[in-house]
Every structure is written in C-alpha cells, then in structure tokens.
C-alpha cells in the first residue's frame, strides 16, 4: 500500500495485511521506516470504515528511497507463507537480499519487453520460504 504523496520525493510504500474473511475489522500496516508517521492517516480512514488499523514500524529502511523494495520483498515473502505470522510482525520479516532491487529492475525490463508473466519454480518458492535466496542463480 502507499501512503500517498510523501514530501517532494514521491510516494511512500508499506505492507498492508487485511483478511476480509477471518478478521474483517482489523488491519496491519508495516512501515519499513523506524516510525509510522507516513501512515498515520490510515488509522482515521480505517475508523471511518469500522476497521481498526494497527501501525507497526519495521525499522529496516535507513535511506529515503528503498521503501518499495522492502515492501515488495515482504509482500512476496508473506504471500508464500501458508499462515502469515501476523503476531510476530514486523520482528520476523526476513532481511531483503542486497541484489533484490537489481532483480526487480531486470524482471520488470524483461517482462515489459517480452510481455510475459513470471512463474515461480517450486525450488525458488521453497528457498524464499526458508529465507534463503541465492539471486546469483536466478
């Protein structure tokens, strides 16, 4: 999810978790920054929809521009979990591999050029679930 305009640098991204089937009145937004200031308006917007929005700061992002990479990595990791560990978040989120941003750009370029969809192999899925991804082999 994005927090809307964030100063002059563009948009700020975080990971939003909401399960409309089992917990439709609760949501969690994880901010890569060590604070949740950018998502504070989501609490009021959630209240208007009768959804209790909890904000959690992951404290992983130290620069001003990598929030999208953190959010995409975590969203992929969470999607691969059978039961996302909501209670332990953001503590138990895996670190983002250093080469992940380059992989994102390479895949985006390739997929745009070839108009293809990415399929994840069982081996890659299993390695991500374990938090071990060798991006040199992709």
mmCIF file of C-alpha atoms in Angstrom, residues 39-111:
data_model
loop_
_atom_site.group_PDB
_atom_site.id
_atom_site.type_symbol
_atom_site.label_atom_id
_atom_site.label_comp_id
_atom_site.label_asym_id
_atom_site.label_seq_id
_atom_site.Cartn_x
_atom_site.Cartn_y
_atom_site.Cartn_z
ATOM 1 C CA UNK A 39 0.662 6.094 7.517
ATOM 2 C CA UNK A 40 -0.985 7.932 10.413
ATOM 3 C CA UNK A 41 -3.982 8.987 8.307
ATOM 4 C CA UNK A 42 -4.761 5.291 7.618
ATOM 5 C CA UNK A 43 -5.914 4.915 11.232
ATOM 6 C CA UNK A 44 -8.604 7.577 10.764
ATOM 7 C CA UNK A 45 -9.576 6.249 7.331
ATOM 8 C CA UNK A 46 -9.900 2.752 8.782
ATOM 9 C CA UNK A 47 -12.021 4.031 11.652
ATOM 10 C CA UNK A 48 -14.403 5.548 9.078
ATOM 11 C CA UNK A 49 -14.785 2.040 7.607
ATOM 12 C CA UNK A 50 -15.095 0.382 11.035
ATOM 13 C CA UNK A 51 -11.639 -1.207 10.659
ATOM 14 C CA UNK A 52 -9.057 -0.965 13.441
ATOM 15 C CA UNK A 53 -5.780 -0.198 11.701
ATOM 16 C CA UNK A 54 -2.630 -1.002 13.651
ATOM 17 C CA UNK A 55 0.620 0.600 12.515
ATOM 18 C CA UNK A 56 3.965 -1.083 13.049
ATOM 19 C CA UNK A 57 7.438 0.265 12.301
ATOM 20 C CA UNK A 58 9.923 -2.293 10.982
ATOM 21 C CA UNK A 59 12.935 -0.017 11.370
ATOM 22 C CA UNK A 60 14.692 -1.576 8.360
ATOM 23 C CA UNK A 61 14.803 1.359 5.942
ATOM 24 C CA UNK A 62 17.675 3.753 6.622
ATOM 25 C CA UNK A 63 17.544 5.754 3.371
ATOM 26 C CA UNK A 64 14.736 7.741 1.771
ATOM 27 C CA UNK A 65 14.084 5.686 -1.359
ATOM 28 C CA UNK A 66 14.039 1.895 -0.810
ATOM 29 C CA UNK A 67 10.572 1.535 0.762
ATOM 30 C CA UNK A 68 9.113 -0.032 -2.394
ATOM 31 C CA UNK A 69 11.778 -2.736 -2.487
ATOM 32 C CA UNK A 70 11.279 -3.601 1.190
ATOM 33 C CA UNK A 71 7.509 -3.684 0.722
ATOM 34 C CA UNK A 72 7.660 -5.830 -2.411
ATOM 35 C CA UNK A 73 10.110 -8.299 -0.819
ATOM 36 C CA UNK A 74 7.965 -8.648 2.308
ATOM 37 C CA UNK A 75 4.729 -8.922 0.318
ATOM 38 C CA UNK A 76 6.261 -11.744 -1.753
ATOM 39 C CA UNK A 77 7.548 -13.490 1.385
ATOM 40 C CA UNK A 78 4.202 -13.159 3.188
ATOM 41 C CA UNK A 79 2.313 -14.419 0.140
ATOM 42 C CA UNK A 80 4.389 -17.601 0.167
ATOM 43 C CA UNK A 81 3.523 -18.380 3.783
ATOM 44 C CA UNK A 82 0.702 -20.826 4.453
ATOM 45 C CA UNK A 83 -0.205 -18.879 7.587
ATOM 46 C CA UNK A 84 1.396 -15.420 7.715
ATOM 47 C CA UNK A 85 2.844 -14.918 11.220
ATOM 48 C CA UNK A 86 0.807 -11.803 11.978
ATOM 49 C CA UNK A 87 1.578 -11.774 15.705
ATOM 50 C CA UNK A 88 5.348 -11.670 15.176
ATOM 51 C CA UNK A 89 5.389 -8.934 12.563
ATOM 52 C CA UNK A 90 7.455 -6.961 11.815
ATOM 53 C CA UNK A 91 10.056 -8.682 14.030
ATOM 54 C CA UNK A 92 10.193 -11.864 11.981
ATOM 55 C CA UNK A 93 10.299 -10.371 8.485
ATOM 56 C CA UNK A 94 13.331 -11.693 6.598
ATOM 57 C CA UNK A 95 16.056 -9.277 5.535
ATOM 58 C CA UNK A 96 15.949 -8.155 1.944
ATOM 59 C CA UNK A 97 18.774 -9.660 -0.148
ATOM 60 C CA UNK A 98 21.216 -6.994 -1.343
ATOM 61 C CA UNK A 99 20.692 -7.842 -5.009
ATOM 62 C CA UNK A 100 16.894 -7.795 -4.812
ATOM 63 C CA UNK A 101 16.468 -4.236 -6.244
ATOM 64 C CA UNK A 102 18.557 -5.162 -9.306
ATOM 65 C CA UNK A 103 16.483 -8.315 -9.755
ATOM 66 C CA UNK A 104 13.269 -6.232 -9.655
ATOM 67 C CA UNK A 105 14.507 -3.955 -12.441
ATOM 68 C CA UNK A 106 15.801 -6.851 -14.542
ATOM 69 C CA UNK A 107 12.495 -8.725 -14.267
ATOM 70 C CA UNK A 108 10.452 -5.606 -14.976
ATOM 71 C CA UNK A 109 12.513 -4.832 -18.067
ATOM 72 C CA UNK A 110 12.348 -8.389 -19.357
ATOM 73 C CA UNK A 111 8.647 -8.839 -18.653
#
